[in-house]
Tab-separated table of C-alpha atoms and ligand atoms in Angstrom:
chain	number	residue	atom	x	y	z
A	1152	MET	CA	79.893	17.557	92.450
A	1153	ALA	CA	77.555	14.812	91.241
A	1154	ARG	CA	74.829	17.380	90.679
A	1155	CYS	CA	77.179	19.609	88.726
A	1156	CYS	CA	78.197	16.662	86.492
A	1157	LYS	CA	74.602	15.789	85.872
A	1158	LEU	CA	73.929	19.405	84.864
A	1159	LEU	CA	76.925	19.443	82.588
A	1160	THR	CA	76.019	16.144	80.924
A	1161	GLY	CA	72.479	17.448	80.509
A	1162	PHE	CA	73.744	20.606	78.870
A	1163	LEU	CA	76.078	18.701	76.564
A	1164	LEU	CA	73.287	16.364	75.509
A	1165	TRP	CA	71.052	19.330	74.795
A	1166	ALA	CA	73.772	21.060	72.777
A	1167	LEU	CA	74.351	17.914	70.736
A	1168	LEU	CA	70.643	17.623	70.069
A	1169	MET	CA	70.424	21.221	68.864
A	1170	LEU	CA	73.460	20.740	66.670
A	1171	SER	CA	72.013	17.672	64.942
A	1172	TRP	CA	68.665	19.424	64.565
A	1173	CYS	CA	70.328	22.327	62.778
A	1174	GLU	CA	72.313	19.966	60.587
A	1175	ALA	CA	69.214	17.995	59.662
A	1176	SER	CA	67.276	21.122	58.775
A	1177	ARG	CA	70.183	22.505	56.764
A	1178	SER	CA	70.559	19.399	54.675
A	1179	ARG	CA	66.813	19.465	53.961
A	1180	VAL	CA	67.115	23.036	52.734
A	1181	ASP	CA	69.994	21.969	50.497
A	1182	ILE	CA	67.914	19.217	49.025
A	1183	TYR	CA	64.982	21.463	48.257
A	1184	ASP	CA	66.996	24.463	47.158
A	1185	HIS	CA	68.543	23.222	43.949
A	1186	SER	CA	65.473	23.959	41.868
A	1187	ASN	CA	65.677	27.659	42.593
A	1188	GLY	CA	68.749	28.903	40.803
A	1189	ARG	CA	68.934	32.623	40.275
A	1190	LEU	CA	65.435	33.221	41.493
A	1191	LYS	CA	66.533	33.009	45.078
A	1192	SER	CA	67.084	36.753	44.928
A	1193	ASP	CA	63.359	37.323	44.654
A	1194	SER	CA	62.345	38.141	48.165
A	1195	ILE	CA	58.726	37.044	47.949
A	1196	ILE	CA	59.554	33.702	46.427
A	1197	LYS	CA	62.453	33.227	48.849
A	1198	ARG	CA	60.402	33.986	51.894
A	1199	ARG	CA	57.755	31.616	50.703
A	1200	ASP	CA	60.395	28.944	50.130
A	1201	ASP	CA	61.719	29.419	53.607
A	1202	ILE	CA	58.260	28.886	54.982
A	1203	THR	CA	57.815	25.827	52.818
A	1204	HIS	CA	61.158	24.456	53.952
A	1205	LEU	CA	60.170	24.986	57.528
A	1206	LYS	CA	56.876	23.304	56.885
A	1207	SER	CA	58.442	20.330	55.156
A	1208	PHE	CA	60.947	20.063	57.931
A	1209	MET	CA	58.183	20.082	60.469
A	1210	ARG	CA	56.290	17.568	58.400
A	1211	ALA	CA	59.299	15.316	58.216
A	1212	SER	CA	60.058	15.622	61.851
A	1213	SER	CA	56.571	14.733	63.050
A	1214	ARG	CA	55.956	11.547	61.126
A	1215	PRO	CA	56.325	10.249	57.594
A	1216	PRO	CA	53.433	11.038	55.272
A	1217	ALA	CA	50.664	8.485	55.171
A	1218	THR	CA	50.064	7.063	51.714
A	1219	VAL	CA	46.627	6.664	50.250
A	1220	SER	CA	46.755	4.739	46.974
A	1221	VAL	CA	43.978	4.858	44.425
A	1222	SER	CA	44.419	1.114	44.015
A	1223	ASP	CA	43.254	0.645	47.623
A	1224	PHE	CA	39.965	2.171	46.527
A	1225	GLY	CA	39.426	-0.162	43.597
A	1226	ALA	CA	41.115	1.747	40.768
A	1227	ARG	CA	42.103	-0.832	38.169
A	1228	GLY	CA	44.555	1.114	36.059
A	1229	ASP	CA	43.985	-1.072	33.008
A	1230	GLY	CA	43.226	1.883	30.729
A	1231	LYS	CA	39.720	0.530	30.023
A	1232	THR	CA	37.808	0.495	33.303
A	1233	ASP	CA	36.408	3.796	34.449
A	1234	ASP	CA	38.384	4.623	37.607
A	1235	THR	CA	36.724	7.963	38.370
A	1236	GLN	CA	34.784	6.805	41.453
A	1237	ALA	CA	37.844	5.152	42.950
A	1238	PHE	CA	39.743	8.410	42.556
A	1239	VAL	CA	36.938	10.366	44.183
A	1240	ASN	CA	36.856	7.974	47.138
A	1241	ALA	CA	40.650	8.006	47.535
A	1242	TRP	CA	40.576	11.785	47.383
A	1243	LYS	CA	37.945	11.956	50.141
A	1244	LYS	CA	40.118	9.794	52.359
A	1245	ALA	CA	43.365	11.647	51.618
A	1246	CYS	CA	41.779	15.075	51.958
A	1247	SER	CA	40.086	14.386	55.248
A	1248	SER	CA	43.086	12.734	56.975
A	1249	ASN	CA	45.382	14.563	59.409
A	1250	GLY	CA	48.961	15.511	58.693
A	1251	ALA	CA	50.977	14.935	55.563
A	1252	VAL	CA	49.410	12.589	53.054
A	1253	ASN	CA	50.589	11.262	49.686
A	1254	LEU	CA	47.777	10.420	47.346
A	1255	LEU	CA	49.422	7.851	45.124
A	1256	VAL	CA	48.620	7.051	41.530
A	1257	PRO	CA	50.856	4.001	40.959
A	1258	LYS	CA	53.288	3.912	38.065
A	1259	GLU	CA	53.123	1.684	35.018
A	1260	LYS	CA	49.354	1.814	35.030
A	1261	THR	CA	46.825	3.827	33.042
A	1262	TYR	CA	43.724	5.147	34.737
A	1263	LEU	CA	40.736	6.051	32.585
A	1264	LEU	CA	38.918	9.057	34.005
A	1265	LYS	CA	35.735	10.958	33.243
A	1266	SER	CA	35.625	14.618	34.273
A	1267	ILE	CA	36.634	14.836	37.928
A	1268	ARG	CA	36.594	17.638	40.465
A	1269	LEU	CA	38.792	17.252	43.533
A	1270	THR	CA	37.782	19.863	46.048
A	1271	GLY	CA	39.225	21.268	49.229
A	1272	PRO	CA	39.747	22.596	51.746
A	1273	CYS	CA	41.605	19.557	52.984
A	1274	LYS	CA	42.609	18.742	56.547
A	1275	SER	CA	45.800	17.135	55.309
A	1276	ILE	CA	48.811	18.617	53.595
A	1277	LEU	CA	48.527	16.803	50.318
A	1278	THR	CA	50.985	15.612	47.738
A	1279	VAL	CA	49.360	14.008	44.746
A	1280	GLN	CA	51.876	11.586	43.302
A	1281	ILE	CA	50.857	11.026	39.716
A	1282	PHE	CA	53.385	8.332	38.883
A	1283	GLY	CA	51.181	6.464	36.401
A	1284	THR	CA	49.138	7.795	33.488
A	1285	LEU	CA	45.772	9.535	33.729
A	1286	SER	CA	43.874	9.007	30.509
A	1287	ALA	CA	40.861	11.119	29.511
A	1288	SER	CA	37.578	9.616	28.457
A	1289	GLN	CA	36.739	10.501	24.874
A	1290	LYS	CA	32.970	10.498	25.420
A	1291	ARG	CA	31.457	13.950	25.574
A	1292	SER	CA	28.724	12.706	27.939
A	1293	ASP	CA	31.420	11.794	30.487
A	1294	TYR	CA	32.055	15.486	31.142
A	1295	LYS	CA	29.633	16.980	33.635
A	1296	ASP	CA	31.250	20.327	33.044
A	1297	PRO	CA	32.083	20.295	29.322
A	1298	SER	CA	34.934	22.735	29.871
A	1299	LYS	CA	36.934	20.775	32.473
A	1300	TRP	CA	38.511	17.383	32.747
A	1301	ILE	CA	40.567	17.258	35.988
A	1302	THR	CA	40.057	20.110	38.435
A	1303	PHE	CA	41.649	20.784	41.793
A	1304	ASP	CA	39.422	23.312	43.495
A	1305	GLY	CA	40.189	25.260	46.655
A	1306	VAL	CA	43.069	23.103	47.922
A	1307	ASN	CA	45.744	25.018	49.809
A	1308	SER	CA	49.347	23.806	50.180
A	1309	LEU	CA	48.869	21.282	47.391
A	1310	SER	CA	51.784	19.577	45.658
A	1311	VAL	CA	51.454	17.611	42.484
A	1312	ASP	CA	54.470	15.505	41.628
A	1313	GLY	CA	54.833	13.404	38.502
A	1314	GLY	CA	58.012	11.609	39.535
A	1315	THR	CA	59.891	10.106	36.602
A	1316	SER	CA	56.976	9.011	34.486
A	1317	GLY	CA	53.706	10.620	35.556
A	1318	THR	CA	51.583	11.638	32.596
A	1319	VAL	CA	48.285	13.353	32.039
A	1320	GLU	CA	46.958	12.247	28.623
A	1321	GLY	CA	44.004	14.255	27.243
A	1322	ASN	CA	43.341	12.130	24.138
A	1323	GLY	CA	42.237	15.376	22.492
A	1324	GLU	CA	41.934	14.223	18.876
A	1325	THR	CA	38.149	13.787	19.099
A	1326	TRP	CA	37.763	17.374	20.269
A	1327	TRP	CA	40.250	18.819	17.791
A	1328	GLN	CA	38.308	17.251	14.906
A	1329	ASN	CA	35.204	19.097	16.096
A	1330	SER	CA	36.843	22.477	16.381
A	1331	CYS	CA	35.849	25.235	14.011
A	1332	LYS	CA	39.520	26.016	13.657
A	1333	ARG	CA	40.031	22.628	12.028
A	1334	SER	CA	36.876	22.550	9.971
A	1335	ASN	CA	34.647	25.402	8.853
A	1336	ALA	CA	31.590	23.172	9.016
A	1337	LYS	CA	31.872	22.872	12.801
A	1338	SER	CA	30.399	25.304	15.315
A	1339	CYS	CA	32.791	27.545	17.216
A	1340	SER	CA	30.631	27.486	20.312
A	1341	SER	CA	31.094	23.836	21.239
A	1342	LYS	CA	33.363	23.613	24.234
A	1343	ALA	CA	36.330	21.371	24.852
A	1344	PRO	CA	37.680	20.545	28.283
A	1345	THR	CA	40.820	21.985	29.867
A	1346	ALA	CA	42.936	18.972	30.843
A	1347	LEU	CA	44.242	20.118	34.227
A	1348	THR	CA	42.813	23.053	36.171
A	1349	PHE	CA	44.066	24.447	39.465
A	1350	TYR	CA	41.495	26.814	40.883
A	1351	ASN	CA	41.559	28.938	43.995
A	1352	SER	CA	44.709	27.503	45.608
A	1353	ASN	CA	47.296	29.157	47.788
A	1354	ASN	CA	50.773	27.552	47.908
A	1355	LEU	CA	50.637	25.302	44.928
A	1356	ARG	CA	53.477	23.235	43.493
A	1357	VAL	CA	53.430	21.287	40.260
A	1358	ASN	CA	56.623	19.411	39.482
A	1359	ASN	CA	57.936	16.773	37.114
A	1360	LEU	CA	54.750	16.266	35.218
A	1361	ARG	CA	54.093	15.406	31.563
A	1362	VAL	CA	50.828	16.724	30.131
A	1363	ARG	CA	49.908	15.958	26.547
A	1364	ASN	CA	47.223	16.097	23.903
A	1365	ALA	CA	44.780	18.097	26.014
A	1366	GLN	CA	41.288	18.444	24.644
A	1367	GLN	CA	41.825	22.207	24.841
A	1368	ILE	CA	44.024	24.154	27.341
A	1369	GLN	CA	46.614	21.810	28.844
A	1370	ILE	CA	47.268	23.332	32.293
A	1371	SER	CA	45.183	26.225	33.609
A	1372	ILE	CA	46.062	28.074	36.807
A	1373	GLU	CA	43.217	30.273	37.877
A	1374	LYS	CA	42.741	32.482	40.904
A	1375	CYS	CA	45.789	31.016	42.702
A	1376	SER	CA	48.649	32.561	44.664
A	1377	ASN	CA	52.191	31.481	45.506
A	1378	VAL	CA	52.619	28.942	42.782
A	1379	GLN	CA	55.696	27.081	41.579
A	1380	VAL	CA	55.594	25.046	38.399
A	1381	SER	CA	58.825	23.354	37.363
A	1382	ASN	CA	60.077	20.531	35.196
A	1383	VAL	CA	56.859	20.106	33.317
A	1384	VAL	CA	56.807	18.872	29.722
A	1385	VAL	CA	53.698	19.783	27.759
A	1386	THR	CA	53.128	18.495	24.271
A	1387	ALA	CA	50.491	18.374	21.541
A	1388	PRO	CA	50.629	18.592	17.745
A	1389	ALA	CA	51.228	22.008	16.150
A	1390	ASP	CA	47.782	21.905	14.563
A	1391	SER	CA	45.804	21.024	17.686
A	1392	PRO	CA	43.441	23.989	18.261
A	1393	ASN	CA	43.497	26.077	21.451
A	1394	THR	CA	45.848	23.772	23.320
A	1395	ASP	CA	47.605	26.517	25.288
A	1396	GLY	CA	50.455	24.995	27.315
A	1397	ILE	CA	50.126	26.846	30.593
A	1398	HIS	CA	47.338	29.338	30.995
A	1399	ILE	CA	47.652	31.794	33.895
A	1400	THR	CA	44.727	33.938	34.952
A	1401	ASN	CA	43.874	35.981	38.102
A	1402	THR	CA	46.999	34.562	39.763
A	1403	ARG	CA	49.652	36.284	41.886
A	1404	ASN	CA	53.233	35.251	42.665
A	1405	ILE	CA	53.784	32.475	40.221
A	1406	GLN	CA	57.034	31.066	38.938
A	1407	VAL	CA	57.273	28.704	35.976
A	1408	SER	CA	60.728	27.248	35.407
A	1409	LYS	CA	62.674	24.502	33.664
A	1410	SER	CA	59.819	23.526	31.416
A	1411	ILE	CA	59.412	22.458	27.796
A	1412	ILE	CA	56.227	23.213	25.917
A	1413	GLY	CA	55.398	22.305	22.327
A	1414	THR	CA	51.761	22.709	21.421
A	1415	GLY	CA	49.153	24.088	19.013
A	1416	ASP	CA	48.472	27.387	20.733
A	1417	ASP	CA	50.240	29.714	23.175
A	1418	CYS	CA	53.214	28.209	25.000
A	1419	ILE	CA	52.274	30.236	28.073
A	1420	SER	CA	49.374	32.654	28.110
A	1421	ILE	CA	49.093	35.257	30.843
A	1422	GLU	CA	45.625	36.686	31.237
A	1423	SER	CA	43.917	39.443	33.160
A	1424	GLY	CA	44.307	39.620	36.934
A	1425	SER	CA	47.828	38.194	36.902
A	1426	GLN	CA	50.547	39.850	38.930
A	1427	ASN	CA	54.183	38.973	39.690
A	1428	VAL	CA	54.662	36.276	37.119
A	1429	ARG	CA	58.205	34.906	36.647
A	1430	ILE	CA	59.176	32.588	33.861
A	1431	ASN	CA	62.661	31.095	33.667
A	1432	ASP	CA	64.365	28.472	31.609
A	1433	LEU	CA	61.544	27.823	29.211
A	1434	THR	CA	61.669	26.061	25.870
A	1435	CYS	CA	58.800	26.685	23.429
A	1436	GLY	CA	57.924	25.306	20.040
A	1437	PRO	CA	55.921	24.551	18.083
A	1438	GLY	CA	53.048	26.840	19.054
A	1439	HIS	CA	52.138	30.494	19.294
A	1440	GLY	CA	54.820	31.600	21.724
A	1441	ILE	CA	54.658	33.480	25.030
A	1442	SER	CA	51.602	35.680	25.213
A	1443	ILE	CA	50.239	38.296	27.533
A	1444	GLY	CA	46.558	38.449	26.648
A	1445	SER	CA	44.261	38.563	24.915
A	1446	LEU	CA	43.235	41.411	27.143
A	1447	GLY	CA	40.151	43.588	26.966
A	1448	ASP	CA	37.843	41.068	25.357
A	1449	ASP	CA	34.216	42.301	25.043
A	1450	ASN	CA	35.090	45.783	26.307
A	1451	SER	CA	36.383	44.360	29.576
A	1452	LYS	CA	38.803	45.981	32.018
A	1453	ALA	CA	42.064	44.067	32.250
A	1454	PHE	CA	45.111	44.323	34.506
A	1455	VAL	CA	48.398	42.498	34.204
A	1456	SER	CA	51.582	43.693	35.926
A	1457	GLY	CA	54.996	42.496	36.957
A	1458	VAL	CA	55.784	39.881	34.378
A	1459	ILE	CA	59.409	38.766	33.935
A	1460	VAL	CA	60.371	36.263	31.283
A	1461	ASP	CA	64.072	35.636	31.864
A	1462	GLY	CA	65.711	32.842	29.899
A	1463	ALA	CA	63.705	31.280	27.087
A	1464	ARG	CA	64.305	29.537	23.795
A	1465	LEU	CA	61.669	29.582	21.128
A	1466	SER	CA	61.853	27.817	17.809
A	1467	GLY	CA	59.400	27.588	14.947
A	1468	THR	CA	56.690	29.428	16.816
A	1469	ASP	CA	54.179	31.892	15.339
A	1470	ASN	CA	55.123	34.573	17.850
A	1471	GLY	CA	58.014	35.067	20.201
A	1472	VAL	CA	56.962	37.437	22.938
A	1473	ARG	CA	53.565	38.956	22.358
A	1474	ILE	CA	51.189	41.347	24.075
A	1475	LYS	CA	47.749	41.254	22.489
A	1476	THR	CA	44.720	43.354	23.353
A	1477	TYR	CA	41.287	43.764	21.800
A	1478	GLN	CA	39.920	47.110	20.719
A	1479	GLY	CA	37.492	48.615	23.191
A	1480	GLY	CA	39.009	47.200	26.367
A	1481	SER	CA	40.478	49.231	29.230
A	1482	GLY	CA	42.942	48.798	32.099
A	1483	THR	CA	46.715	48.294	31.844
A	1484	ALA	CA	49.448	45.842	31.022
A	1485	SER	CA	52.540	47.192	32.706
A	1486	ASN	CA	55.991	46.506	34.145
A	1487	ILE	CA	56.926	43.691	31.834
A	1488	VAL	CA	60.448	42.421	31.090
A	1489	PHE	CA	61.388	39.981	28.359
A	1490	GLN	CA	65.097	39.189	28.594
A	1491	ASN	CA	67.725	36.643	27.625
A	1492	ILE	CA	65.659	35.101	24.929
A	1493	GLN	CA	66.849	33.157	21.913
A	1494	MET	CA	64.504	32.790	18.933
A	1495	GLU	CA	64.878	30.678	15.860
A	1496	ASN	CA	62.633	30.879	12.887
A	1497	VAL	CA	59.857	32.734	14.717
A	1498	LYS	CA	57.221	34.554	12.567
A	1499	ASN	CA	56.648	37.542	14.860
A	1500	PRO	CA	59.552	37.570	17.311
A	1501	ILE	CA	58.547	40.756	19.160
A	1502	ILE	CA	54.979	41.939	18.839
A	1503	ILE	CA	52.455	44.193	20.537
A	1504	ASP	CA	49.136	43.922	18.778
A	1505	GLN	CA	46.443	46.239	20.082
A	1506	ASP	CA	44.183	45.371	17.195
A	1507	TYR	CA	43.920	41.690	18.089
A	1508	CYS	CA	40.859	39.905	16.808
A	1509	ASP	CA	39.961	36.247	16.595
A	1510	LYS	CA	36.293	36.781	16.096
A	1511	SER	CA	34.291	37.246	12.935
A	1512	LYS	CA	34.379	41.039	13.217
A	1513	CYS	CA	36.135	43.468	15.478
A	1514	THR	CA	35.588	47.177	14.777
A	1515	GLU	CA	37.857	50.054	15.569
A	1516	GLN	CA	37.064	51.584	18.967
A	1517	LYS	CA	38.309	54.480	21.023
A	1518	SER	CA	39.299	52.825	24.251
A	1519	ALA	CA	42.143	50.368	24.721
A	1520	VAL	CA	44.176	48.578	27.351
A	1521	GLN	CA	47.147	50.816	28.151
A	1522	VAL	CA	50.473	49.087	27.531
A	1523	LYS	CA	53.368	50.621	29.404
A	1524	ASN	CA	56.903	49.966	30.690
A	1525	VAL	CA	57.935	46.973	28.645
A	1526	VAL	CA	61.615	46.074	28.382
A	1527	TYR	CA	63.046	43.783	25.716
A	1528	ARG	CA	66.613	43.015	26.694
A	1529	ASN	CA	69.158	40.719	25.113
A	1530	ILE	CA	66.887	39.102	22.568
A	1531	ARG	CA	68.545	37.356	19.654
A	1532	GLY	CA	67.601	35.177	16.755
A	1533	THR	CA	65.957	34.963	13.382
A	1534	SER	CA	62.563	35.902	12.018
A	1535	ALA	CA	60.664	33.536	9.762
A	1536	SER	CA	58.766	36.437	8.183
A	1537	ASP	CA	59.657	39.895	6.944
A	1538	MET	CA	58.728	41.291	10.367
A	1539	ALA	CA	61.012	41.144	13.375
A	1540	ILE	CA	59.417	43.794	15.582
A	1541	THR	CA	55.820	44.920	15.419
A	1542	PHE	CA	54.404	47.537	17.729
A	1543	ASN	CA	50.887	48.244	16.557
A	1544	CYS	CA	49.625	50.264	19.465
A	1545	SER	CA	46.361	52.085	20.010
A	1546	LYS	CA	45.964	55.542	18.476
A	1547	ASN	CA	44.244	56.915	21.585
A	1548	TYR	CA	46.425	55.095	24.128
A	1549	PRO	CA	49.877	54.847	22.559
A	1550	CYS	CA	52.283	52.346	24.116
A	1551	GLN	CA	54.499	54.070	26.700
A	1552	GLY	CA	57.951	53.296	27.985
A	1553	LEU	CA	58.952	50.562	25.573
A	1554	VAL	CA	62.677	49.825	25.806
A	1555	LEU	CA	64.721	47.823	23.320
A	1556	ASP	CA	68.069	46.925	24.816
A	1557	LYS	CA	70.515	44.697	22.922
A	1558	VAL	CA	68.107	43.272	20.424
A	1559	ASN	CA	69.359	41.512	17.355
A	1560	ILE	CA	66.847	39.705	15.159
A	1561	LYS	CA	67.930	38.828	11.691
A	1562	GLY	CA	65.738	38.632	8.622
A	1563	GLY	CA	62.965	41.132	9.320
A	1564	GLU	CA	61.987	44.748	9.732
A	1565	ALA	CA	60.487	46.753	12.556
A	1566	SER	CA	57.102	48.378	12.205
A	1567	CYS	CA	56.126	50.698	15.034
A	1568	SER	CA	52.961	52.739	15.259
A	1569	ASN	CA	51.769	54.796	18.195
A	1570	ALA	CA	54.672	53.499	20.222
A	1571	ASN	CA	57.050	55.433	22.459
A	1572	VAL	CA	60.261	53.375	21.991
A	1573	MET	CA	63.699	53.948	23.449
A	1574	ASP	CA	66.687	52.079	22.046
A	1575	LYS	CA	69.498	51.114	24.404
A	1576	GLY	CA	72.565	49.146	23.431
A	1577	ALA	CA	72.633	47.889	19.891
A	1578	VAL	CA	69.206	47.306	18.366
A	1579	LEU	CA	68.518	45.569	15.100
A	1580	PRO	CA	66.200	46.172	13.286
A	1581	GLN	CA	65.268	49.691	14.335
A	1582	CYS	CA	61.789	51.163	14.208
A	1583	LYS	CA	61.029	53.215	11.157
A	1584	SER	CA	59.485	56.313	12.593
A	1585	THR	CA	55.832	56.546	11.712
B	695	LIG	C1	47.239	48.122	13.340
B	695	LIG	O1	46.084	48.559	14.044
B	695	LIG	C2	45.150	49.282	13.263
B	695	LIG	C3	44.008	49.689	14.164
B	695	LIG	O2	44.485	50.492	15.204
B	695	LIG	C4	44.649	48.431	12.117
B	695	LIG	O3	43.772	49.165	11.290
B	695	LIG	C5	45.838	47.940	11.299
B	695	LIG	O4	45.388	47.010	10.327
B	695	LIG	C6	46.851	47.258	12.169
B	695	LIG	N1	48.048	46.928	11.420
B	695	LIG	C7	48.574	45.762	11.399
B	695	LIG	C8	49.831	45.615	10.578
B	695	LIG	O5	48.110	44.814	11.999
């Protein structure tokens, strides 16, 4: 009898434990899930999220993350002292520790940084909490690599969280003044740094961050996979040269959501080697709009596939949704959907330009990047020019499988050459057949 009771009590205790474990893990999932919205249907992203939830649960259940603060390594945060070495030292400590680690950049302080490269692989599972401001040095000689300011290189399972006030400030004015796009007297070959580069990372998250006034590209995601960017606000003046908001290249499985980008160049640019790119709830303007390309530069082979832009507002931008390729390239840009997009006062709301050129001379060539299977669905708004839709496709490789479905752009015409276009639903304006 006593033995039986002991067994029963043991079983009940075990059951209670399991129950509370399940409850705890479920509430964690609830907490983390709200950022996903309609994207939960995407199986790859969902599976990845499940794994991340499991990981964060396991993290939480083992022990709370250790915090390594840059201020413990001598960073002053007065906006004047060079804090680069302190950051490097704090990074070394955080990266080489075991378990979950928060690398903290305290709020209400400004850390002046030269170019800095934070490399993995790390032993820890790192969250970089940029709660204060990172401010870029304006001296050219402070950049070992003149094309990069802050680089995260080869760090897997990295999270960057800006909290409520974290800011990356590029102080780009000095570089903009020296751009040939601002002044004809300046050389076009002088480089300017990308503010924030993520290179060669698997499982990357960037949340709640403000990035502004980059010297050139603001955020660049290169050669990464399984990436979530959300709640970022990226800003620079409309006339700041080459300050693309988010630049995506050679990257697979990336989702950018709930973000606001106003800048001097592309809002988001998607370059060769990118696959399965999802963009939701994006606000753009000013700037050059959402761009796939430029592809096929210098006769190169380019591949981009599986891009979905679902839910975007653009206002006062040069382009709305654009695919641009150089003459002489090869490869394909395929399986692309632009849908549920509102445009106001956009110069080229819908454009495919296979004659793109930003160099002194580009000559007509036979080969081209093949553009195929592009859907434009539920796109509304106004054009700021006399063009609403431009499909200027290659003579030798006409665009294939373009679908216009419920498109209504007021104040412009449609010009379509070498394009195989199917209209579904009501479409305004319609292509003049050429
Ligand atoms: C379209 O592309 C052709 C080259 O294929 C070029 O000659 C022409 O100027 C382009 N038209 C526009 C409107 O850009």
